[in-house]
GROMACS .gro file of C-alpha atoms in nm:
model
  376
    1MET     CA    1  -0.992   4.822  -5.830
    2TRP     CA    2  -0.783   5.165  -5.839
    3PHE     CA    3  -0.464   4.914  -5.767
    4TRP     CA    4  -0.505   4.739  -6.099
    5LEU     CA    5  -0.615   5.011  -6.306
    6PHE     CA    6  -0.208   5.086  -6.312
    7TYR     CA    7  -0.138   4.666  -6.333
    8THR     CA    8  -0.405   4.512  -6.576
    9PRO     CA    9  -0.220   4.344  -6.906
   10SER     CA   10  -0.488   4.560  -7.153
   11LEU     CA   11  -0.450   4.906  -6.940
   12LEU     CA   12  -0.086   4.836  -7.008
   13ILE     CA   13  -0.068   4.749  -7.389
   14THR     CA   14  -0.335   4.981  -7.466
   15LEU     CA   15  -0.077   5.309  -7.262
   16ILE     CA   16   0.165   5.112  -7.553
   17ILE     CA   17  -0.017   5.193  -7.825
   18VAL     CA   18  -0.193   5.474  -7.765
   19TYR     CA   19   0.206   5.549  -7.701
   20ILE     CA   20   0.359   5.432  -7.983
   21ILE     CA   21   0.053   5.606  -8.217
   22GLY     CA   22   0.087   5.982  -8.098
   23PHE     CA   23   0.491   5.945  -8.155
   24THR     CA   24   0.400   5.810  -8.509
   25VAL     CA   25   0.216   6.090  -8.508
   26MET     CA   26   0.479   6.340  -8.445
   27LEU     CA   27   0.738   6.185  -8.634
   28ILE     CA   28   0.520   6.230  -8.961
   29GLY     CA   29   0.424   6.600  -8.829
   30ALA     CA   30   0.782   6.703  -8.772
   31GLY     CA   31   0.899   6.537  -9.051
   32TYR     CA   32   0.680   6.620  -9.348
   33ILE     CA   33   0.387   6.860  -9.204
   34ALA     CA   34   0.594   7.072  -9.006
   35PRO     CA   35   0.856   7.162  -9.251
   36ARG     CA   36   0.663   7.292  -9.499
   37VAL     CA   37   0.398   7.460  -9.312
   38ALA     CA   38   0.698   7.680  -9.101
   39ARG     CA   39   0.847   7.754  -9.489
   40ARG     CA   40   0.563   7.937  -9.583
   41VAL     CA   41   0.439   8.072  -9.216
   42ALA     CA   42   0.868   8.221  -9.202
   43LYS     CA   43   0.811   8.363  -9.597
   44LYS     CA   44   0.527   8.558  -9.477
   45PHE     CA   45   0.563   8.689  -9.162
   46SER     CA   46   0.850   8.878  -8.942
   47LEU     CA   47   0.916   8.676  -8.628
   48GLN     CA   48   0.740   8.857  -8.361
   49ALA     CA   49   0.373   8.765  -8.600
   50SER     CA   50   0.552   8.401  -8.602
   51MET     CA   51   0.558   8.414  -8.182
   52LEU     CA   52   0.170   8.602  -8.153
   53ILE     CA   53   0.057   8.352  -8.457
   54LEU     CA   54   0.118   7.989  -8.292
   55GLY     CA   55   0.134   8.076  -7.970
   56LEU     CA   56  -0.239   8.142  -8.037
   57VAL     CA   57  -0.235   7.845  -8.194
   58VAL     CA   58  -0.067   7.644  -7.947
   59ILE     CA   59  -0.399   7.793  -7.693
   60LEU     CA   60  -0.634   7.754  -7.873
   61SER     CA   61  -0.567   7.375  -7.984
   62GLY     CA   62  -0.506   7.321  -7.647
   63ILE     CA   63  -0.870   7.478  -7.525
   64ALA     CA   64  -0.979   7.267  -7.834
   65GLY     CA   65  -0.884   6.954  -7.730
   66VAL     CA   66  -0.965   6.972  -7.347
   67GLY     CA   67  -1.317   7.073  -7.521
   68ILE     CA   68  -1.377   6.723  -7.697
   69VAL     CA   69  -1.297   6.548  -7.354
   70ALA     CA   70  -1.494   6.746  -7.170
   71TYR     CA   71  -1.797   6.683  -7.433
   72VAL     CA   72  -1.696   6.319  -7.408
   73LEU     CA   73  -1.755   6.303  -7.069
   74MET     CA   74  -2.064   6.514  -7.035
   75GLU     CA   75  -2.209   6.160  -7.240
   76PHE     CA   76  -2.138   5.990  -6.928
   77LEU     CA   77  -2.081   6.231  -6.620
   78ASP     CA   78  -2.266   6.602  -6.465
   79VAL     CA   79  -2.173   6.905  -6.540
   80GLU     CA   80  -2.029   6.964  -6.180
   81VAL     CA   81  -1.838   6.590  -6.216
   82THR     CA   82  -1.657   6.642  -6.539
   83ALA     CA   83  -1.490   7.046  -6.432
   84GLY     CA   84  -1.399   6.847  -6.107
   85PHE     CA   85  -1.227   6.630  -6.292
   86ILE     CA   86  -1.091   6.841  -6.561
   87LEU     CA   87  -0.966   7.050  -6.288
   88SER     CA   88  -0.825   6.803  -6.115
   89ILE     CA   89  -0.613   6.727  -6.351
   90LEU     CA   90  -0.515   7.059  -6.434
   91LEU     CA   91  -0.376   7.094  -6.101
   92LEU     CA   92  -0.196   6.804  -6.038
   93VAL     CA   93  -0.014   6.929  -6.392
   94LEU     CA   94   0.003   7.297  -6.271
   95ILE     CA   95   0.169   7.134  -5.895
   96LEU     CA   96   0.392   6.934  -6.109
   97ASN     CA   97   0.539   7.233  -6.252
   98ILE     CA   98   0.505   7.469  -6.020
   99VAL     CA   99   0.725   7.276  -5.798
  100THR     CA  100   0.977   7.246  -6.119
  101TYR     CA  101   0.988   7.594  -6.204
  102LEU     CA  102   1.060   7.621  -5.784
  103LEU     CA  103   1.297   7.402  -5.697
  104SER     CA  104   1.519   7.338  -6.017
  105PRO     CA  105   1.748   7.695  -5.933
  106PHE     CA  106   1.823   7.439  -5.571
  107MET     CA  107   1.888   7.203  -5.820
  108ILE     CA  108   2.113   7.390  -6.100
  109ASN     CA  109   2.305   7.521  -5.783
  110VAL     CA  110   2.402   7.255  -5.726
  111MET     CA  111   2.381   7.000  -6.001
  112TYR     CA  112   2.669   7.203  -6.166
  113ARG     CA  113   2.811   7.362  -5.895
  114ALA     CA  114   2.789   7.714  -5.969
  115ARG     CA  115   3.022   8.008  -5.856
  116LYS     CA  116   2.953   8.409  -5.817
  117ASP     CA  117   3.230   8.500  -5.978
  118PRO     CA  118   3.291   8.960  -5.944
  119GLN     CA  119   3.484   8.900  -6.316
  120LEU     CA  120   3.158   8.722  -6.490
  121GLN     CA  121   2.938   8.955  -6.299
  122HIS     CA  122   3.132   9.325  -6.445
  123ILE     CA  123   3.041   9.141  -6.829
  124VAL     CA  124   2.728   9.015  -6.742
  125ASN     CA  125   2.577   9.418  -6.588
  126GLU     CA  126   2.783   9.609  -6.881
  127VAL     CA  127   2.618   9.382  -7.108
  128ALA     CA  128   2.253   9.422  -6.904
  129ARG     CA  129   2.313   9.792  -6.914
  130ALA     CA  130   2.290   9.765  -7.282
  131VAL     CA  131   2.013   9.524  -7.288
  132GLY     CA  132   1.837   9.795  -7.082
  133PHE     CA  133   1.778   9.613  -6.795
  134SER     CA  134   1.747   9.800  -6.447
  135LYS     CA  135   1.893   9.498  -6.241
  136PRO     CA  136   2.171   9.315  -6.405
  137PRO     CA  137   2.088   8.896  -6.280
  138LYS     CA  138   2.364   8.702  -6.077
  139ALA     CA  139   2.645   8.571  -6.330
  140VAL     CA  140   2.787   8.227  -6.206
  141ILE     CA  141   3.001   7.969  -6.361
  142VAL     CA  142   2.895   7.671  -6.337
  143GLU     CA  143   3.114   7.301  -6.408
  144ALA     CA  144   3.037   7.153  -6.755
  145PRO     CA  145   3.085   7.117  -7.164
  146PRO     CA  146   3.129   7.434  -7.296
  147ASN     CA  147   2.777   7.596  -7.241
  148ALA     CA  148   2.587   7.898  -7.109
  149PHE     CA  149   2.247   7.923  -6.959
  150ALA     CA  150   1.962   8.152  -6.821
  151TYR     CA  151   1.768   8.026  -6.493
  152GLY     CA  152   1.620   8.153  -6.186
  153ASN     CA  153   1.273   8.235  -6.024
  154ILE     CA  154   1.055   8.484  -5.801
  155LEU     CA  155   1.271   8.303  -5.516
  156THR     CA  156   1.651   8.272  -5.610
  157GLY     CA  157   1.583   8.606  -5.832
  158LYS     CA  158   1.771   8.516  -6.149
  159TYR     CA  159   2.080   8.408  -6.251
  160VAL     CA  160   2.288   8.376  -6.612
  161ALA     CA  161   2.565   8.062  -6.625
  162VAL     CA  162   2.859   8.045  -6.844
  163SER     CA  163   3.071   7.713  -6.803
  164ARG     CA  164   3.431   7.766  -6.748
  165SER     CA  165   3.514   7.569  -7.087
  166LEU     CA  166   3.326   7.847  -7.283
  167ILE     CA  167   3.464   8.117  -7.132
  168GLU     CA  168   3.847   7.966  -7.215
  169ILE     CA  169   3.717   7.932  -7.599
  170THR     CA  170   3.502   8.272  -7.658
  171THR     CA  171   3.633   8.574  -7.692
  172PRO     CA  172   3.490   8.814  -7.475
  173GLU     CA  173   3.300   8.959  -7.810
  174GLU     CA  174   3.215   8.612  -7.802
  175LEU     CA  175   3.094   8.577  -7.471
  176ARG     CA  176   2.935   8.908  -7.465
  177ALA     CA  177   2.748   8.825  -7.695
  178ILE     CA  178   2.592   8.470  -7.482
  179ILE     CA  179   2.615   8.650  -7.238
  180GLY     CA  180   2.327   8.920  -7.400
  181HIS     CA  181   2.143   8.573  -7.579
  182GLU     CA  182   2.065   8.496  -7.222
  183LEU     CA  183   1.962   8.804  -7.124
  184GLY     CA  184   1.738   8.781  -7.346
  185HIS     CA  185   1.601   8.455  -7.236
  186HIS     CA  186   1.531   8.720  -6.912
  187LYS     CA  187   1.423   8.974  -7.028
  188HIS     CA  188   1.127   8.805  -7.285
  189ARG     CA  189   1.033   8.634  -6.950
  190ASP     CA  190   1.090   8.275  -7.135
  191ASP     CA  191   1.112   8.091  -6.826
  192ALA     CA  192   0.733   8.208  -6.767
  193VAL     CA  193   0.656   8.161  -7.097
  194MET     CA  194   0.722   7.846  -7.156
  195LEU     CA  195   0.638   7.668  -6.820
  196PHE     CA  196   0.303   7.806  -6.963
  197MET     CA  197   0.283   7.654  -7.282
  198GLY     CA  198   0.430   7.376  -7.154
  199LEU     CA  199   0.070   7.316  -6.979
  200ILE     CA  200  -0.128   7.246  -7.241
  201PRO     CA  201   0.014   6.933  -7.411
  202SER     CA  202   0.076   6.829  -7.045
  203LEU     CA  203  -0.294   6.890  -6.919
  204LEU     CA  204  -0.384   6.693  -7.299
  205TYR     CA  205  -0.192   6.416  -7.237
  206PHE     CA  206  -0.264   6.343  -6.854
  207LEU     CA  207  -0.609   6.352  -6.967
  208GLY     CA  208  -0.612   6.155  -7.195
  209ILE     CA  209  -0.398   5.810  -7.017
  210THR     CA  210  -0.633   5.887  -6.739
  211LEU     CA  211  -0.918   5.841  -6.992
  212VAL     CA  212  -0.790   5.589  -7.151
  213ARG     CA  213  -0.808   5.415  -6.763
  214ILE     CA  214  -1.103   5.462  -6.645
  215GLY     CA  215  -1.286   5.362  -7.053
  216LEU     CA  216  -1.080   4.974  -6.943
  217ILE     CA  217  -1.265   4.936  -6.560
  218SER     CA  218  -1.543   4.680  -6.634
  219GLY     CA  219  -1.844   4.812  -6.611
  220PHE     CA  220  -1.754   5.163  -6.652
  221ALA     CA  221  -1.992   5.311  -6.860
  222ARG     CA  222  -2.343   5.072  -6.622
  223SER     CA  223  -2.177   5.254  -6.304
  224VAL     CA  224  -2.240   5.589  -6.303
  225THR     CA  225  -2.514   5.832  -6.441
  226SER     CA  226  -2.550   5.787  -6.813
  227ARG     CA  227  -2.746   5.892  -7.114
  228ARG     CA  228  -2.628   5.561  -7.313
  229ARG     CA  229  -2.668   5.236  -7.093
  230GLU     CA  230  -2.692   4.994  -7.400
  231GLY     CA  231  -2.251   4.977  -7.292
  232GLY     CA  232  -2.003   5.040  -7.494
  233GLY     CA  233  -1.899   5.368  -7.308
  234GLY     CA  234  -1.595   5.224  -7.173
  235LEU     CA  235  -1.470   5.212  -7.594
  236VAL     CA  236  -1.549   5.574  -7.623
  237LEU     CA  237  -1.339   5.693  -7.354
  238VAL     CA  238  -1.083   5.463  -7.496
  239LEU     CA  239  -1.108   5.640  -7.798
  240ALA     CA  240  -1.123   5.978  -7.675
  241GLY     CA  241  -0.829   5.900  -7.434
  242LEU     CA  242  -0.648   5.831  -7.714
  243VAL     CA  243  -0.703   6.077  -7.946
  244ALA     CA  244  -0.597   6.334  -7.670
  245VAL     CA  245  -0.318   6.172  -7.635
  246VAL     CA  246  -0.224   6.191  -8.026
  247VAL     CA  247  -0.392   6.572  -7.984
  248SER     CA  248  -0.107   6.668  -7.689
  249PHE     CA  249   0.174   6.546  -7.920
  250ILE     CA  250   0.075   6.737  -8.218
  251ILE     CA  251   0.062   7.086  -8.004
  252GLN     CA  252   0.389   6.936  -7.876
  253ILE     CA  253   0.546   7.035  -8.169
  254LEU     CA  254   0.380   7.330  -8.258
  255VAL     CA  255   0.568   7.434  -7.874
  256LEU     CA  256   0.870   7.262  -7.978
  257ALA     CA  257   0.832   7.500  -8.303
  258PHE     CA  258   0.738   7.781  -8.028
  259SER     CA  259   1.040   7.775  -7.838
  260ARG     CA  260   1.286   7.760  -8.124
  261LEU     CA  261   1.172   8.082  -8.229
  262ARG     CA  262   1.208   8.189  -7.881
  263GLU     CA  263   1.553   8.125  -7.935
  264TYR     CA  264   1.546   8.320  -8.235
  265TYR     CA  265   1.461   8.618  -8.051
  266ALA     CA  266   1.738   8.579  -7.789
  267ASP     CA  267   1.972   8.586  -8.021
  268SER     CA  268   1.875   8.928  -8.150
  269THR     CA  269   1.953   9.040  -7.783
  270GLY     CA  270   2.320   8.927  -7.824
  271ALA     CA  271   2.289   9.005  -8.158
  272TYR     CA  272   2.189   9.349  -8.049
  273ALA     CA  273   2.454   9.348  -7.699
  274THR     CA  274   2.755   9.320  -7.961
  275SER     CA  275   2.688   9.256  -8.282
  276PRO     CA  276   2.494   8.945  -8.560
  277ARG     CA  277   2.883   8.861  -8.650
  278ALA     CA  278   2.980   8.852  -8.275
  279MET     CA  279   2.649   8.654  -8.182
  280GLN     CA  280   2.722   8.460  -8.555
  281ARG     CA  281   3.141   8.388  -8.373
  282ALA     CA  282   2.993   8.228  -8.089
  283LEU     CA  283   2.743   7.995  -8.152
  284ALA     CA  284   3.012   7.896  -8.415
  285ARG     CA  285   3.264   7.892  -8.159
  286ILE     CA  286   3.039   7.673  -7.966
  287HIS     CA  287   2.933   7.439  -8.276
  288VAL     CA  288   3.309   7.378  -8.375
  289TYR     CA  289   3.343   7.266  -7.988
  290TYR     CA  290   3.085   7.027  -7.988
  291SER     CA  291   3.149   6.873  -8.368
  292GLY     CA  292   3.485   6.815  -8.241
  293VAL     CA  293   3.431   6.660  -7.891
  294PRO     CA  294   3.124   6.348  -7.862
  295ARG     CA  295   3.137   6.337  -7.581
  296ALA     CA  296   3.072   6.660  -7.388
  297ARG     CA  297   2.813   6.646  -7.739
  298GLU     CA  298   2.650   6.296  -7.580
  299GLU     CA  299   2.612   6.535  -7.189
  300ILE     CA  300   2.443   6.841  -7.401
  301ALA     CA  301   2.242   6.576  -7.538
  302LYS     CA  302   2.123   6.355  -7.242
  303SER     CA  303   2.079   6.670  -6.999
  304LYS     CA  304   1.752   6.737  -6.852
  305LEU     CA  305   1.821   7.115  -6.868
  306LYS     CA  306   1.915   7.153  -7.267
  307ALA     CA  307   1.627   7.337  -7.333
  308LEU     CA  308   1.801   7.622  -7.142
  309PHE     CA  309   2.111   7.544  -7.309
  310ILE     CA  310   2.266   7.796  -7.577
  311TYR     CA  311   2.368   7.486  -7.819
  312ALA     CA  312   2.132   7.212  -7.751
  313PHE     CA  313   2.069   7.064  -8.134
  314THR     CA  314   2.252   6.747  -8.054
  315GLU     CA  315   2.201   6.420  -8.287
  316THR     CA  316   1.905   6.212  -8.234
  317TYR     CA  317   1.846   6.057  -8.587
  318ALA     CA  318   2.227   6.098  -8.755
  319ASN     CA  319   2.616   6.157  -8.609
  320PRO     CA  320   2.723   6.417  -8.765
  321PHE     CA  321   2.417   6.639  -8.823
  322TYR     CA  322   2.645   6.835  -8.996
  323SER     CA  323   2.903   6.700  -9.352
  324TYR     CA  324   3.134   6.989  -9.157
  325ARG     CA  325   3.431   6.891  -8.977
  326PRO     CA  326   3.664   7.096  -8.808
  327VAL     CA  327   3.887   7.057  -8.573
  328ILE     CA  328   3.873   6.980  -8.194
  329ASP     CA  329   4.087   7.301  -8.043
  330PRO     CA  330   3.794   7.564  -8.191
  331ARG     CA  331   4.031   7.864  -8.085
  332SER     CA  332   4.260   7.707  -8.395
  333VAL     CA  333   4.008   7.743  -8.636
  334ASN     CA  334   3.908   8.068  -8.848
  335ILE     CA  335   3.603   8.141  -8.729
  336ASP     CA  336   3.491   8.310  -8.976
  337ARG     CA  337   3.524   8.132  -9.271
  338VAL     CA  338   3.355   7.834  -9.068
  339VAL     CA  339   3.053   8.106  -9.025
  340GLU     CA  340   3.007   8.087  -9.355
  341GLU     CA  341   3.078   7.724  -9.407
  342LEU     CA  342   2.767   7.697  -9.162
  343LYS     CA  343   2.546   7.956  -9.341
  344ARG     CA  344   2.554   7.724  -9.695
  345ILE     CA  345   2.462   7.372  -9.525
  346GLN     CA  346   2.134   7.275  -9.499
  347THR     CA  347   2.002   7.073  -9.242
  348GLU     CA  348   1.750   6.706  -9.140
  349ASP     CA  349   1.421   6.876  -9.048
  350ILE     CA  350   1.330   6.599  -8.904
  351SER     CA  351   1.531   6.626  -8.603
  352GLU     CA  352   1.525   6.995  -8.641
  353PHE     CA  353   1.180   6.980  -8.548
  354LEU     CA  354   1.207   6.753  -8.229
  355SER     CA  355   1.421   6.965  -8.119
  356THR     CA  356   1.396   7.304  -7.897
  357HIS     CA  357   1.685   7.556  -8.069
  358PRO     CA  358   1.710   7.544  -8.396
  359PRO     CA  359   2.026   7.446  -8.651
  360VAL     CA  360   2.379   7.659  -8.559
  361PRO     CA  361   2.346   7.706  -8.914
  362LYS     CA  362   1.939   7.820  -8.910
  363ARG     CA  363   2.042   8.082  -8.630
  364ILE     CA  364   2.376   8.238  -8.840
  365ARG     CA  365   2.184   8.287  -9.135
  366PHE     CA  366   1.851   8.453  -8.910
  367LEU     CA  367   2.178   8.754  -8.762
  368ASP     CA  368   2.242   8.781  -9.115
  369THR     CA  369   1.936   8.898  -9.162
  370LEU     CA  370   1.956   9.194  -8.827
  371TYR     CA  371   2.091   9.467  -9.050
  372TYR     CA  372   1.911   9.655  -8.767
  373TYR     CA  373   2.153   9.608  -8.548
  374ARG     CA  374   2.429   9.581  -8.714
  375ARG     CA  375   2.688   9.862  -8.537
  376GLY     CA  376   3.027   9.998  -8.702
   0.00000   0.00000   0.00000
């Protein structure tokens, strides 16, 4: 019976419908609801308060979603079986994420041909001391389009990776700002924080899909101890699974918003390590490059590691996002003029709310508010 559970046409059709509904809800939320809520929240709360509020909303929404699933299941199963079912799904999701977390540094080192570099390590050491690290992360150069990212775990230690091409197009001060941004991710423990946040929608999604599968088994409601033997239990489980999947998509929007707030937080560390202007110039320099090199932009868009990158706001619905069209070589532009032009650009709402990173114009405008970090 469990073999056919994965291959019945009714299951496939139902799952496709569930996915379409969930994705539609996510698009509506990202395109119409999220922008309005975000604007109101941004006007009333600081960055730290916004992260705290949004984090609590994600956690409480996840608890509520799991509670609804448990309530529906207890209509057909006893408490022990329901708890065992939910815990088994949680354990599965947890194991998958932990294995990925533990193996990813090794995979990154191989995929990007990471190599230690004494000169880069010296810069990382200096910036790390400036932002309060007692033990600087390892610095490696990777072969990739201009980008930088922070990664690592308890087995491998912390890494800051910078692509060779990024070093070539940035000034020393801009490079220090970028490294400060990546050190900010380590300082704020973003790898562990986002791992935890990502578990919540994943748990609800797998619970929902499993409920749909169980609900489609013929005669399920009459084959277990039930308080509703008149039938219809399978339909109830399918509907409950549908709700769980839709809720998981909604929570995923919130997790993406939380990720964008963490990027602003890391930008503030980069600004503290150097100056807000240096961080703005660095972001603008990288943006100039990707605006003029579509193939590199596509490579970032397809990367499964793009959530780690300092620049990952890539085109999904429009090409390009911004009307500004700079020259290809970022070293030959008046970067301060580019910064000012980017500040005036309005971005596409739906594109931003489906991304792990804020658009560069918003990040540049945010850095203007960091007057406490201005130096000289």
